[in-house]
PDB file of C-alpha atoms in Angstrom:
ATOM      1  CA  UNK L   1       0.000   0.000   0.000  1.00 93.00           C
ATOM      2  CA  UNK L   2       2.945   2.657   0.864  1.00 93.00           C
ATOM      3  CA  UNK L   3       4.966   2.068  -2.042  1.00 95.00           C
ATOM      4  CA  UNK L   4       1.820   2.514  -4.712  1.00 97.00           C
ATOM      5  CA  UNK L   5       1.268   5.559  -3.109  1.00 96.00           C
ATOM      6  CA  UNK L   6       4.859   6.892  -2.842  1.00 95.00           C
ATOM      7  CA  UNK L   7       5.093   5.851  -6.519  1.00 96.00           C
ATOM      8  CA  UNK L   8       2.156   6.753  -8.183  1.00 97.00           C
ATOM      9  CA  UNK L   9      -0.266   8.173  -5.927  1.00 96.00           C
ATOM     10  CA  UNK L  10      -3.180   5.172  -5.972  1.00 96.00           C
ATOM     11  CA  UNK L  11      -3.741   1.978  -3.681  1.00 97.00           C
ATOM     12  CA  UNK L  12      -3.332  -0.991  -4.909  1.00 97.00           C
ATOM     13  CA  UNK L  13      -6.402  -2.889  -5.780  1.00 96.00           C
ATOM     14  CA  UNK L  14      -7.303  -6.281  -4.011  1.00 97.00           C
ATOM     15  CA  UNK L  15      -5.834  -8.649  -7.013  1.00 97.00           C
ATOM     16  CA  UNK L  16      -2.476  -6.556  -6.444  1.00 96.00           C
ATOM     17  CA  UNK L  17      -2.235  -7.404  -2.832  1.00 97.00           C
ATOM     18  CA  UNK L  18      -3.609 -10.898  -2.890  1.00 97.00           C
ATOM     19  CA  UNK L  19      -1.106 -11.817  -6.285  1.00 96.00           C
ATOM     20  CA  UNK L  20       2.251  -9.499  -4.287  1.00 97.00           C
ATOM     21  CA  UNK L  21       1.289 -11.370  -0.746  1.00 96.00           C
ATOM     22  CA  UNK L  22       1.325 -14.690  -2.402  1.00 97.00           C
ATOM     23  CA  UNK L  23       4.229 -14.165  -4.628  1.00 97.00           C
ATOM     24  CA  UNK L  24       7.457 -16.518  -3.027  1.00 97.00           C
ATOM     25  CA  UNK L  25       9.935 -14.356  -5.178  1.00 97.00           C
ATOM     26  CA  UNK L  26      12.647 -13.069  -2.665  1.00 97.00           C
ATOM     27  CA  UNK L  27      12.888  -9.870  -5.210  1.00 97.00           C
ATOM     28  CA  UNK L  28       9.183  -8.886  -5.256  1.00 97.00           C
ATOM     29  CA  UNK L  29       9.595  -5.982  -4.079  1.00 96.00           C
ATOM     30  CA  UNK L  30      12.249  -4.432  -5.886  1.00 96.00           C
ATOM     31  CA  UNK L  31      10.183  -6.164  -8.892  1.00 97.00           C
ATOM     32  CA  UNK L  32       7.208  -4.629  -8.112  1.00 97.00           C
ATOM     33  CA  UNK L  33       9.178  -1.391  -7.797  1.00 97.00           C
ATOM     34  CA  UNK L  34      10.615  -1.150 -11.321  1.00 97.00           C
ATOM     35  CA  UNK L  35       7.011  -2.197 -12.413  1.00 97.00           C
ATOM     36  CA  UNK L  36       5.447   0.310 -11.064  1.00 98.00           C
ATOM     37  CA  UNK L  37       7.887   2.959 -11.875  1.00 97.00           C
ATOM     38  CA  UNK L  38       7.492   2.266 -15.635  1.00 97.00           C
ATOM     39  CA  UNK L  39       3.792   3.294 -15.095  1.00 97.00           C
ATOM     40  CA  UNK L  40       1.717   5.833 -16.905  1.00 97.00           C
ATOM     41  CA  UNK L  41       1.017   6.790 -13.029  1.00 97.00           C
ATOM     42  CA  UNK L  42       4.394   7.517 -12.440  1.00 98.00           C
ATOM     43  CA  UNK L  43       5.048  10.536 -14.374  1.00 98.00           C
ATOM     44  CA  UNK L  44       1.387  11.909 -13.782  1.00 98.00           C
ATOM     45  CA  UNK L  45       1.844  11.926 -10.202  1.00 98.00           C
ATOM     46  CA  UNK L  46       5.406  13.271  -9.946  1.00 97.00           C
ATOM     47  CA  UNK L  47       4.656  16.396 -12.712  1.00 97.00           C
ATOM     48  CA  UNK L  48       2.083  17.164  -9.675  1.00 96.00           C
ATOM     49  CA  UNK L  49       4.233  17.449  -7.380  1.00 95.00           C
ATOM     50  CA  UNK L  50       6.787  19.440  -9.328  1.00 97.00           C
ATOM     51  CA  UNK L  51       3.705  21.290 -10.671  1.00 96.00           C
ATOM     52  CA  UNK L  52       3.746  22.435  -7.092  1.00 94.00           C
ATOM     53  CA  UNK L  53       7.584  23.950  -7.425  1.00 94.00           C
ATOM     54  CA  UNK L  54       7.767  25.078 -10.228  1.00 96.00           C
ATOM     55  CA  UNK L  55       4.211  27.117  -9.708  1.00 94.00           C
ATOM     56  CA  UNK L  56       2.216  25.987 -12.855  1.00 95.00           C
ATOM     57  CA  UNK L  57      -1.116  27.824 -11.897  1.00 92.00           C
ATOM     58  CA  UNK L  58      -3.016  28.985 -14.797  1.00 90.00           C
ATOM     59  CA  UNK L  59      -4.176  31.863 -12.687  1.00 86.00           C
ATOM     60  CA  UNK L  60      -3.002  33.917  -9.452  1.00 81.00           C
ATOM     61  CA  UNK L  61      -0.277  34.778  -8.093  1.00 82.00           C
ATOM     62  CA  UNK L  62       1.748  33.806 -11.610  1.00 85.00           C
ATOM     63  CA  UNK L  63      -1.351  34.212 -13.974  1.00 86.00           C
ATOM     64  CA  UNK L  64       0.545  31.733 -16.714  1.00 91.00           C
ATOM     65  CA  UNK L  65      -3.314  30.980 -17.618  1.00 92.00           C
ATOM     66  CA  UNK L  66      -4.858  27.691 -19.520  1.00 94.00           C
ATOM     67  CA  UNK L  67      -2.819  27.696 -22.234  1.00 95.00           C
ATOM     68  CA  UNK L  68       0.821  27.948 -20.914  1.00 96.00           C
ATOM     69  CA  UNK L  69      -0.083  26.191 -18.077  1.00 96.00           C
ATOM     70  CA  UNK L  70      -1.319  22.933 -19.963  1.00 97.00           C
ATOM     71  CA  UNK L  71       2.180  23.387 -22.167  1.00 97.00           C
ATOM     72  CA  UNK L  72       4.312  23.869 -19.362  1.00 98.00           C
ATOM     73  CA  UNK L  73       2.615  20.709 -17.249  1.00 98.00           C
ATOM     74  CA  UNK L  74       2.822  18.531 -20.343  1.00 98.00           C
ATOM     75  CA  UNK L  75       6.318  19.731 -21.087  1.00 98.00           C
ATOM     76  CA  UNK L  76       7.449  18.543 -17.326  1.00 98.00           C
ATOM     77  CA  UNK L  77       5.740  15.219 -17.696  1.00 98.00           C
ATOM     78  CA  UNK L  78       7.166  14.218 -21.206  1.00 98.00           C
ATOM     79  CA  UNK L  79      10.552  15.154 -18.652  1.00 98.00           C
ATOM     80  CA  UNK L  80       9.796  12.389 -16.134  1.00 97.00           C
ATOM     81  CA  UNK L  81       8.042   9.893 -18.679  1.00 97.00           C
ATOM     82  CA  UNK L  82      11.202   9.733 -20.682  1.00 97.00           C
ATOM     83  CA  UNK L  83      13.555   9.787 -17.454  1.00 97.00           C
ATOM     84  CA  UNK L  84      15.819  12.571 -18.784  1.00 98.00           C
ATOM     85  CA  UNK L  85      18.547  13.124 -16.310  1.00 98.00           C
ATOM     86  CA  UNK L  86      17.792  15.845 -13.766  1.00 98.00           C
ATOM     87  CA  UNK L  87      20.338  18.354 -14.486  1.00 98.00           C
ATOM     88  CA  UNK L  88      19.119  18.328 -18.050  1.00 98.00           C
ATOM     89  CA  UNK L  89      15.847  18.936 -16.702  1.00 98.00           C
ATOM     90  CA  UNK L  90      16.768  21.914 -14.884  1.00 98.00           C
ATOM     91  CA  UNK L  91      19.401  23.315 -17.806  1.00 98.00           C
ATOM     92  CA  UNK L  92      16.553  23.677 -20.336  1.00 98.00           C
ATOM     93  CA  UNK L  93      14.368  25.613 -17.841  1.00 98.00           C
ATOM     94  CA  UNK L  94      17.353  27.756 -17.037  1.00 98.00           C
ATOM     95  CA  UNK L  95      18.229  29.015 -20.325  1.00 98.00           C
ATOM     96  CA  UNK L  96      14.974  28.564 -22.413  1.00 98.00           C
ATOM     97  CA  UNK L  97      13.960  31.310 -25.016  1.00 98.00           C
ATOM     98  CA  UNK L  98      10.764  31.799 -26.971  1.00 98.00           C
ATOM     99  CA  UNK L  99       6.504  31.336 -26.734  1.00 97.00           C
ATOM    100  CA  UNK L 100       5.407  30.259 -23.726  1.00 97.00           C
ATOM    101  CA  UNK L 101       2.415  29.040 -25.628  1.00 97.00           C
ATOM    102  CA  UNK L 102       4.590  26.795 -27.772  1.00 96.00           C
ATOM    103  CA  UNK L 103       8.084  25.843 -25.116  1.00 97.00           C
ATOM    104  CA  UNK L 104       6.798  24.442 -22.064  1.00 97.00           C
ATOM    105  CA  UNK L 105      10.459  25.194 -20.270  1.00 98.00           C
ATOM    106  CA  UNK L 106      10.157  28.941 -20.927  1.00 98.00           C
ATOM    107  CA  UNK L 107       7.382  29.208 -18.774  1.00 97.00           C
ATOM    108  CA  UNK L 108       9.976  28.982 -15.629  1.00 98.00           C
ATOM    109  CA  UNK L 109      10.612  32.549 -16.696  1.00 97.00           C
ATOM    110  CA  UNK L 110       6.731  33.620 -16.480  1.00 95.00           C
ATOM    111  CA  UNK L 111       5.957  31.443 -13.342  1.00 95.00           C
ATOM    112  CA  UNK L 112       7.977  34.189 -11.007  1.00 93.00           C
ATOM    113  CA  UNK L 113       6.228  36.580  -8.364  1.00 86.00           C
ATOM    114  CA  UNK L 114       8.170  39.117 -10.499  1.00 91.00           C
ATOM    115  CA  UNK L 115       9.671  39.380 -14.158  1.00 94.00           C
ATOM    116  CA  UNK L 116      12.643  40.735 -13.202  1.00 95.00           C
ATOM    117  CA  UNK L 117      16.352  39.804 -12.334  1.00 97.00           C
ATOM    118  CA  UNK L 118      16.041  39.659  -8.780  1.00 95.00           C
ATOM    119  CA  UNK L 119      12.863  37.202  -8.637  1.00 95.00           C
ATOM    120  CA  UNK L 120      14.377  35.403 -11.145  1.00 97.00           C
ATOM    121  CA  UNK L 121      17.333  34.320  -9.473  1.00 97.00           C
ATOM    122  CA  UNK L 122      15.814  34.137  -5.992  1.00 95.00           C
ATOM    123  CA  UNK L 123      13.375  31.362  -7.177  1.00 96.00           C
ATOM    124  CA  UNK L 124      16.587  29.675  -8.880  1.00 97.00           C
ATOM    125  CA  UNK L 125      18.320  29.328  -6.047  1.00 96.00           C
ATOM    126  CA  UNK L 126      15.270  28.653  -3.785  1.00 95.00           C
ATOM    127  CA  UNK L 127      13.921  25.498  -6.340  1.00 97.00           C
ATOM    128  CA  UNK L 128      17.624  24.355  -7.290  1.00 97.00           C
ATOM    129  CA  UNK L 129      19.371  25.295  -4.009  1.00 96.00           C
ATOM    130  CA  UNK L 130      16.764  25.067  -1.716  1.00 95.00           C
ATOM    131  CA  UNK L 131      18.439  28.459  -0.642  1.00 92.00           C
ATOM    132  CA  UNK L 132      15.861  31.456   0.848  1.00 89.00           C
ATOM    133  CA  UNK L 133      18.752  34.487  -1.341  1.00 86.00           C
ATOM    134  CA  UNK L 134      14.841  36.868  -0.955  1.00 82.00           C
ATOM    135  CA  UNK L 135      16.312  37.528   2.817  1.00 77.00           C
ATOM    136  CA  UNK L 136      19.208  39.603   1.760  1.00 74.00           C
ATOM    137  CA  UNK L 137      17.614  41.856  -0.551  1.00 73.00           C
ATOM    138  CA  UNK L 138      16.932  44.609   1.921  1.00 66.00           C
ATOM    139  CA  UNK L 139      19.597  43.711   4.433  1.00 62.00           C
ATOM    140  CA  UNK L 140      21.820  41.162   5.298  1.00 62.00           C
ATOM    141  CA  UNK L 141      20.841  37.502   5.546  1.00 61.00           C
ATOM    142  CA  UNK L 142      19.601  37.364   9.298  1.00 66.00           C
ATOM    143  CA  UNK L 143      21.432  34.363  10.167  1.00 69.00           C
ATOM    144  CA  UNK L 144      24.401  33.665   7.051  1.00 71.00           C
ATOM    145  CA  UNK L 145      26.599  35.804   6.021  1.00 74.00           C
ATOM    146  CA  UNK L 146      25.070  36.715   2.235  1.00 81.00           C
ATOM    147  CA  UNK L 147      24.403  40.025   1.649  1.00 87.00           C
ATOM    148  CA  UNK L 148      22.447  42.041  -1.146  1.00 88.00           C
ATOM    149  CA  UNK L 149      25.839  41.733  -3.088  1.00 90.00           C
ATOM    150  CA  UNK L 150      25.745  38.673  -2.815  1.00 91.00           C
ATOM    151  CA  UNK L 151      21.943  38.261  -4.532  1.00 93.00           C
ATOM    152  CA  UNK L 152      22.566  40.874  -7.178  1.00 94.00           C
ATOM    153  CA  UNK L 153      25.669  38.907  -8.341  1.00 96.00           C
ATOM    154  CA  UNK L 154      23.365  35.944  -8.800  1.00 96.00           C
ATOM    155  CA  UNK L 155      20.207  37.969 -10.350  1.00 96.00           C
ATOM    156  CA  UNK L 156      22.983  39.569 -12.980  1.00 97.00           C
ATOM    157  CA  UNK L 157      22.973  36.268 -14.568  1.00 98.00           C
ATOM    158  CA  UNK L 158      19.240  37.307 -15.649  1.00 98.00           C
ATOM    159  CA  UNK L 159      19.720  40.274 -16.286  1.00 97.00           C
ATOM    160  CA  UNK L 160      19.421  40.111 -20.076  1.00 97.00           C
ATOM    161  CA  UNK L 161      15.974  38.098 -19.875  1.00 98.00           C
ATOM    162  CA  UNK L 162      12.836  40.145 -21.470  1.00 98.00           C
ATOM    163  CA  UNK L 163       9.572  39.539 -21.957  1.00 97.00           C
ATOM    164  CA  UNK L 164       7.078  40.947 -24.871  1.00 96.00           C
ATOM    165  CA  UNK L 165       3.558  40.439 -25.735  1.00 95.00           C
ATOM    166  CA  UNK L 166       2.161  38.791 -29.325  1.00 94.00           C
ATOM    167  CA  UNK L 167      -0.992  39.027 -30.926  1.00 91.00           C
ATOM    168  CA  UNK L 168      -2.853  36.358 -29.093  1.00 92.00           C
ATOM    169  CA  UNK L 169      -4.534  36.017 -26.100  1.00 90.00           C
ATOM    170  CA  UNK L 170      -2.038  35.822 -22.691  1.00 91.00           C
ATOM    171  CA  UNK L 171       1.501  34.554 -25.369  1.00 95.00           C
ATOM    172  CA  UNK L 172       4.396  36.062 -23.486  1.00 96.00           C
ATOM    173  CA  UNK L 173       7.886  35.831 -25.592  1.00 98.00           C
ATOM    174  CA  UNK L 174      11.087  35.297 -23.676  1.00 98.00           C
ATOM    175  CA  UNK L 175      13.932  36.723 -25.512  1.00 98.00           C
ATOM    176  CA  UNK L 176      17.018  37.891 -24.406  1.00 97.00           C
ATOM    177  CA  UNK L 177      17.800  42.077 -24.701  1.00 97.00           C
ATOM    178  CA  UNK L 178      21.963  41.903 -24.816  1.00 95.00           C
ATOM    179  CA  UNK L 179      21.476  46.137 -23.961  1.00 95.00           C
ATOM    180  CA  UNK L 180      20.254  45.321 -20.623  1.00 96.00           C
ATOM    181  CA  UNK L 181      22.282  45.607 -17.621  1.00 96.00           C
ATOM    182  CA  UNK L 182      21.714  45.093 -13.911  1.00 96.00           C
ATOM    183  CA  UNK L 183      22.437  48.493 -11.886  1.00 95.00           C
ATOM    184  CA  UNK L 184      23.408  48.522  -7.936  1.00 94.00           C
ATOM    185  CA  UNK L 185      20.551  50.306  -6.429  1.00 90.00           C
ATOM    186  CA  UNK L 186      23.352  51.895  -3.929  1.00 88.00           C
ATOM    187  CA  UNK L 187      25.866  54.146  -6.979  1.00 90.00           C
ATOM    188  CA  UNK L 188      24.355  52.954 -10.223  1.00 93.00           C
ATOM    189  CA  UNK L 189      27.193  50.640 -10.740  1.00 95.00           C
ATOM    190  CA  UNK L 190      26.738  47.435 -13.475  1.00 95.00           C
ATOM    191  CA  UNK L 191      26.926  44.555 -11.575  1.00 95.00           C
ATOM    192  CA  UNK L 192      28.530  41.449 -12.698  1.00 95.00           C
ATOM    193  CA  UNK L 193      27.215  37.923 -12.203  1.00 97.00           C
ATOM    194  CA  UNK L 194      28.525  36.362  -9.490  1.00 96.00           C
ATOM    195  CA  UNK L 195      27.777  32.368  -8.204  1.00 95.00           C
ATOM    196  CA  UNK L 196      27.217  32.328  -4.757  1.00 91.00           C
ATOM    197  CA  UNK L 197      30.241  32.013  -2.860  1.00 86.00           C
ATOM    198  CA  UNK L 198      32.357  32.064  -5.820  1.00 89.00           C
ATOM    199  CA  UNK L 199      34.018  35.267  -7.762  1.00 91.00           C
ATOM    200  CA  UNK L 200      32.265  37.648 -10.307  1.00 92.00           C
ATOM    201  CA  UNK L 201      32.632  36.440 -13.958  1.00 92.00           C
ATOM    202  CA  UNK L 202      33.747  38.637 -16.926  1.00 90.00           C
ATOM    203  CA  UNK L 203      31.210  38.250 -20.000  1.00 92.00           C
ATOM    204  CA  UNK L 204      30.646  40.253 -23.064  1.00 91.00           C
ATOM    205  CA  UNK L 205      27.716  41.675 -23.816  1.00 88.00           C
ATOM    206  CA  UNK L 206      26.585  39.104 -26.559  1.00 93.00           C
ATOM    207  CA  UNK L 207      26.915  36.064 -24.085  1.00 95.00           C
ATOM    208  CA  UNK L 208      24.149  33.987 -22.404  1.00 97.00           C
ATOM    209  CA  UNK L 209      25.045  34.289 -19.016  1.00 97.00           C
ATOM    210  CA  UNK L 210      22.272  32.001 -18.322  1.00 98.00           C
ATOM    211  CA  UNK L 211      24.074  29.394 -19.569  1.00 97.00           C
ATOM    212  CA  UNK L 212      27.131  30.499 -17.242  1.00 97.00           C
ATOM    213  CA  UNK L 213      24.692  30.308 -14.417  1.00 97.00           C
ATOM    214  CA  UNK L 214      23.898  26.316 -15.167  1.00 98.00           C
ATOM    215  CA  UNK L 215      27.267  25.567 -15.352  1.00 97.00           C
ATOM    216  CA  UNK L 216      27.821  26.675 -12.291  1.00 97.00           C
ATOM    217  CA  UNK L 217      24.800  25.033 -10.950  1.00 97.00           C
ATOM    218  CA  UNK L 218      24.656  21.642 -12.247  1.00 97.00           C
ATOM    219  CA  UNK L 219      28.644  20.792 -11.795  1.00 94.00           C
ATOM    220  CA  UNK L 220      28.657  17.713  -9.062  1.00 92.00           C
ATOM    221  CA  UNK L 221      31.226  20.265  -7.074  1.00 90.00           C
ATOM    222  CA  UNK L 222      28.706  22.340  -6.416  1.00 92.00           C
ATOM    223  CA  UNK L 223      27.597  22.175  -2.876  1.00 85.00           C
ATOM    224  CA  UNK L 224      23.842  22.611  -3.057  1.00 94.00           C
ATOM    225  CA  UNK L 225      22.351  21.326  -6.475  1.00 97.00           C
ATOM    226  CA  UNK L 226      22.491  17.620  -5.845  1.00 97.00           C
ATOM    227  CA  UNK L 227      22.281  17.829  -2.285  1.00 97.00           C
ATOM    228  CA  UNK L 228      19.133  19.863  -2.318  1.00 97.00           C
ATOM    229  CA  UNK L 229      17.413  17.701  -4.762  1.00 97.00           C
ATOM    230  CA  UNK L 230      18.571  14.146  -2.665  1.00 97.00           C
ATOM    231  CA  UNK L 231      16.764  16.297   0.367  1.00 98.00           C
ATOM    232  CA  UNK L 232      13.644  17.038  -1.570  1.00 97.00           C
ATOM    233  CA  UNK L 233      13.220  13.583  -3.084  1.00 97.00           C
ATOM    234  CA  UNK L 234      13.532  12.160   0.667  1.00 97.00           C
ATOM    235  CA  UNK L 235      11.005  14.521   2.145  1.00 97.00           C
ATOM    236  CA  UNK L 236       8.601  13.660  -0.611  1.00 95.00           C
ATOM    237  CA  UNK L 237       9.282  10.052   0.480  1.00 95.00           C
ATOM    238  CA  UNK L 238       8.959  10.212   4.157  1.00 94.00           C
ATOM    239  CA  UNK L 239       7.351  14.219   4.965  1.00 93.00           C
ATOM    240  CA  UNK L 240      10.415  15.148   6.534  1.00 96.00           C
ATOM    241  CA  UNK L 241      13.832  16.054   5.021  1.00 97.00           C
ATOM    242  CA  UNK L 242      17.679  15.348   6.086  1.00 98.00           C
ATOM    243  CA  UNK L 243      17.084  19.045   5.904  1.00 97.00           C
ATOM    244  CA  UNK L 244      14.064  20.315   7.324  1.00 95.00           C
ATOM    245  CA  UNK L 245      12.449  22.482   5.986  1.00 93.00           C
ATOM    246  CA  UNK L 246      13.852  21.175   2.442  1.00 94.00           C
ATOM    247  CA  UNK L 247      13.870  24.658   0.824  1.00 92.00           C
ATOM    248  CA  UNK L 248      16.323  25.897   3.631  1.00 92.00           C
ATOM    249  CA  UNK L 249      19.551  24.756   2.582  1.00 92.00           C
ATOM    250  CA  UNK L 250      21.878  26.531   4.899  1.00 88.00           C
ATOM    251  CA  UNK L 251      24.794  26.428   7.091  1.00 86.00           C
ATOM    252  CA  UNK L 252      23.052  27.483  10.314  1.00 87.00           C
ATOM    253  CA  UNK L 253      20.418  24.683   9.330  1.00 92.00           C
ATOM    254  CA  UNK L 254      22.272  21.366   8.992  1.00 95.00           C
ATOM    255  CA  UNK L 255      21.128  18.012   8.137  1.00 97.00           C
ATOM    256  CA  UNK L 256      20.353  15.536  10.426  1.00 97.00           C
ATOM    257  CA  UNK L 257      22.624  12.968   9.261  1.00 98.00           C
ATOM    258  CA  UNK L 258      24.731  14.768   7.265  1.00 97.00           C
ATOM    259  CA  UNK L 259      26.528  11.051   6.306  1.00 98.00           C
ATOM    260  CA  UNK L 260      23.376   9.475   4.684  1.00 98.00           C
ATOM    261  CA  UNK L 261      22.880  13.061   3.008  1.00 98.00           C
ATOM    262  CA  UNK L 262      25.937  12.813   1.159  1.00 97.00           C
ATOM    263  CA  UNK L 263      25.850   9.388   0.180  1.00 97.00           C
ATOM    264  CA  UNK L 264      22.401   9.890  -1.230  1.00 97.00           C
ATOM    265  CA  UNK L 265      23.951  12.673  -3.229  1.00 97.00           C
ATOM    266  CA  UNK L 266      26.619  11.055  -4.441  1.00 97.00           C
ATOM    267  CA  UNK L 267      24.325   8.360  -5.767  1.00 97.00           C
ATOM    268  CA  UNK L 268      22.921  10.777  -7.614  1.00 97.00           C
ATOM    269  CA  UNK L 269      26.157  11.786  -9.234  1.00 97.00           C
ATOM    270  CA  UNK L 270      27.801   8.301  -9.918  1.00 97.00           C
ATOM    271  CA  UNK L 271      24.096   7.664 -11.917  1.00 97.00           C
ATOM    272  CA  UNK L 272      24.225  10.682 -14.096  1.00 97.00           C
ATOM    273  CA  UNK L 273      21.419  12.166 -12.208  1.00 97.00           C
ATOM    274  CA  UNK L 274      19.002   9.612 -12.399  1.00 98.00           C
ATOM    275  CA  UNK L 275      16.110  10.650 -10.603  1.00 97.00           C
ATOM    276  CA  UNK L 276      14.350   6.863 -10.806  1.00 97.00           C
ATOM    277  CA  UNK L 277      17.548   5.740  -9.097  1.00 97.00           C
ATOM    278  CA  UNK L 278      17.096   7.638  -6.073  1.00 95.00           C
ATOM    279  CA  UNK L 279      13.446   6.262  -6.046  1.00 95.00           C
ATOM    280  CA  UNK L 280      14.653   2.903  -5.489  1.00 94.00           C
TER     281      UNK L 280
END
């Protein structure tokens, strides 16, 4: 009964349990498993839950409406149907361009409380980090040491992302504008993207620096991708993660068992970021 729901979000019927009770195989679970994770169930239950992240709502607060919403869920589906690795999952939404009526991934750039720089980035690092970067924008991070530098450097690696309107109904178009720049609010000065933690990066003004950004990101060195997303898979799993709450990935917040943590993540790693193989 736990593992169909964990899995795909039903019960098993009677016939399940009565033919999995009287099975004698040894491996019926981990057979029953893999069965069940080749389901049609499977990848409808799982785009609900990152439905849930990723904030495909077709109305308030992100307004995406019917349309962009019904690409962008189908779009994250076809993602977990086919099993694509995660960090290819979360590249494409990073540095997607065009319709949001006609790319599902694009619609990560519309689903923010905000279309600018600064929202961008802080729901980045809050989905893909499980880091809260919103706290510093005022002041410094009440309890880490990140400051507003610290968040502008990150939101400069959005800076270039625009947004305009087409003849039909509620189609947004992502497109990059390489004139735009990200100001300090304090002097005026450009800022330059900057990974958190790490140095500010030189680009010209024709470069993607989205693409710089998931680099960064996805790398296995980097300390909070695959750790955050081990953390999230396990509090799906059990309602309470290594690091709790799971979108608080910090160092005045550590994990539980810090051990199992890292071997989860490094599961994760050695399996190309298979997310069916931290599942199991």
């Amino acid at each position: 009964r736990r593992v169909y729901l964990d899995t795909i979000g039903t019960l098993p019927t009677p016939d399940d349990v009565r033919k999995f009770l009287g099975d004698k195989d040894a491996q019926k679970r981990s057979k029953l498993i893999e069965r069940l994770l080749k389901r049609d169930e499977f990848a409808d239950f799982w785009a609900m839950k990152w439905g849930d992240l990723l904030r495909i709502k077709s109305e308030y607060p992100v307004n995406l409406w019917p349309k962009a919403a019904m690409t962008y869920h189908r779009w994250m589906r076809q993602q977990l149907a086919e099993n694509k690795p995660y960090d290819r999952i979360v590249r494409e939404l990073l540095t997607s361009s065009g319709s949001n009526f006609r790319s599902g991934a694009v619609n990560f750039f519309r689903a923010v409380p905000k279309k600018d720089a600064q929202n961008i980035a802080d729901t980045a690092a809050l989905l893909f980090m499980g880091v809260r970067l919103s706290c510093a924008r005022c002041h410094a991070h009440p309890t880490e040491s990140w400051t507003l530098d610290d968040e502008l450097g990150m939101a400069a690696f959005f800076a270039k992302v625009s947004y305009k309107s087409t003849m039909e109904w509620k189609e947004e178009v992502v497109f990059l504008d390489h004139k735009k720049v990200l100001k300090h609010p304090q002097g005026g000065a450009v800022v330059q993207p900057k990974p958190l933690g790490g140095a500010a990066i030189s680009l010209s003004a024709e470069d993607d620096a989205r693409k710089n950004f998931a680099d960064w990101l996805v790398t296995p060195e980097n300390p909070w991708f695959t750790k955050n997303i081990a953390n999230r898979v396990w509090y799906w799993l059990l309602s309470r993660g290594i690091v709790d709450e799971p979108d608080d990935m910090r160092p005045g917040n550590p994990p539980s068992n810090p051990e199992l943590l890292d071997y989860l993540a490094n599961e994760l790693v050695s399996h190309k970021y298979d997310l069916k193989h931290l599942y199991r």
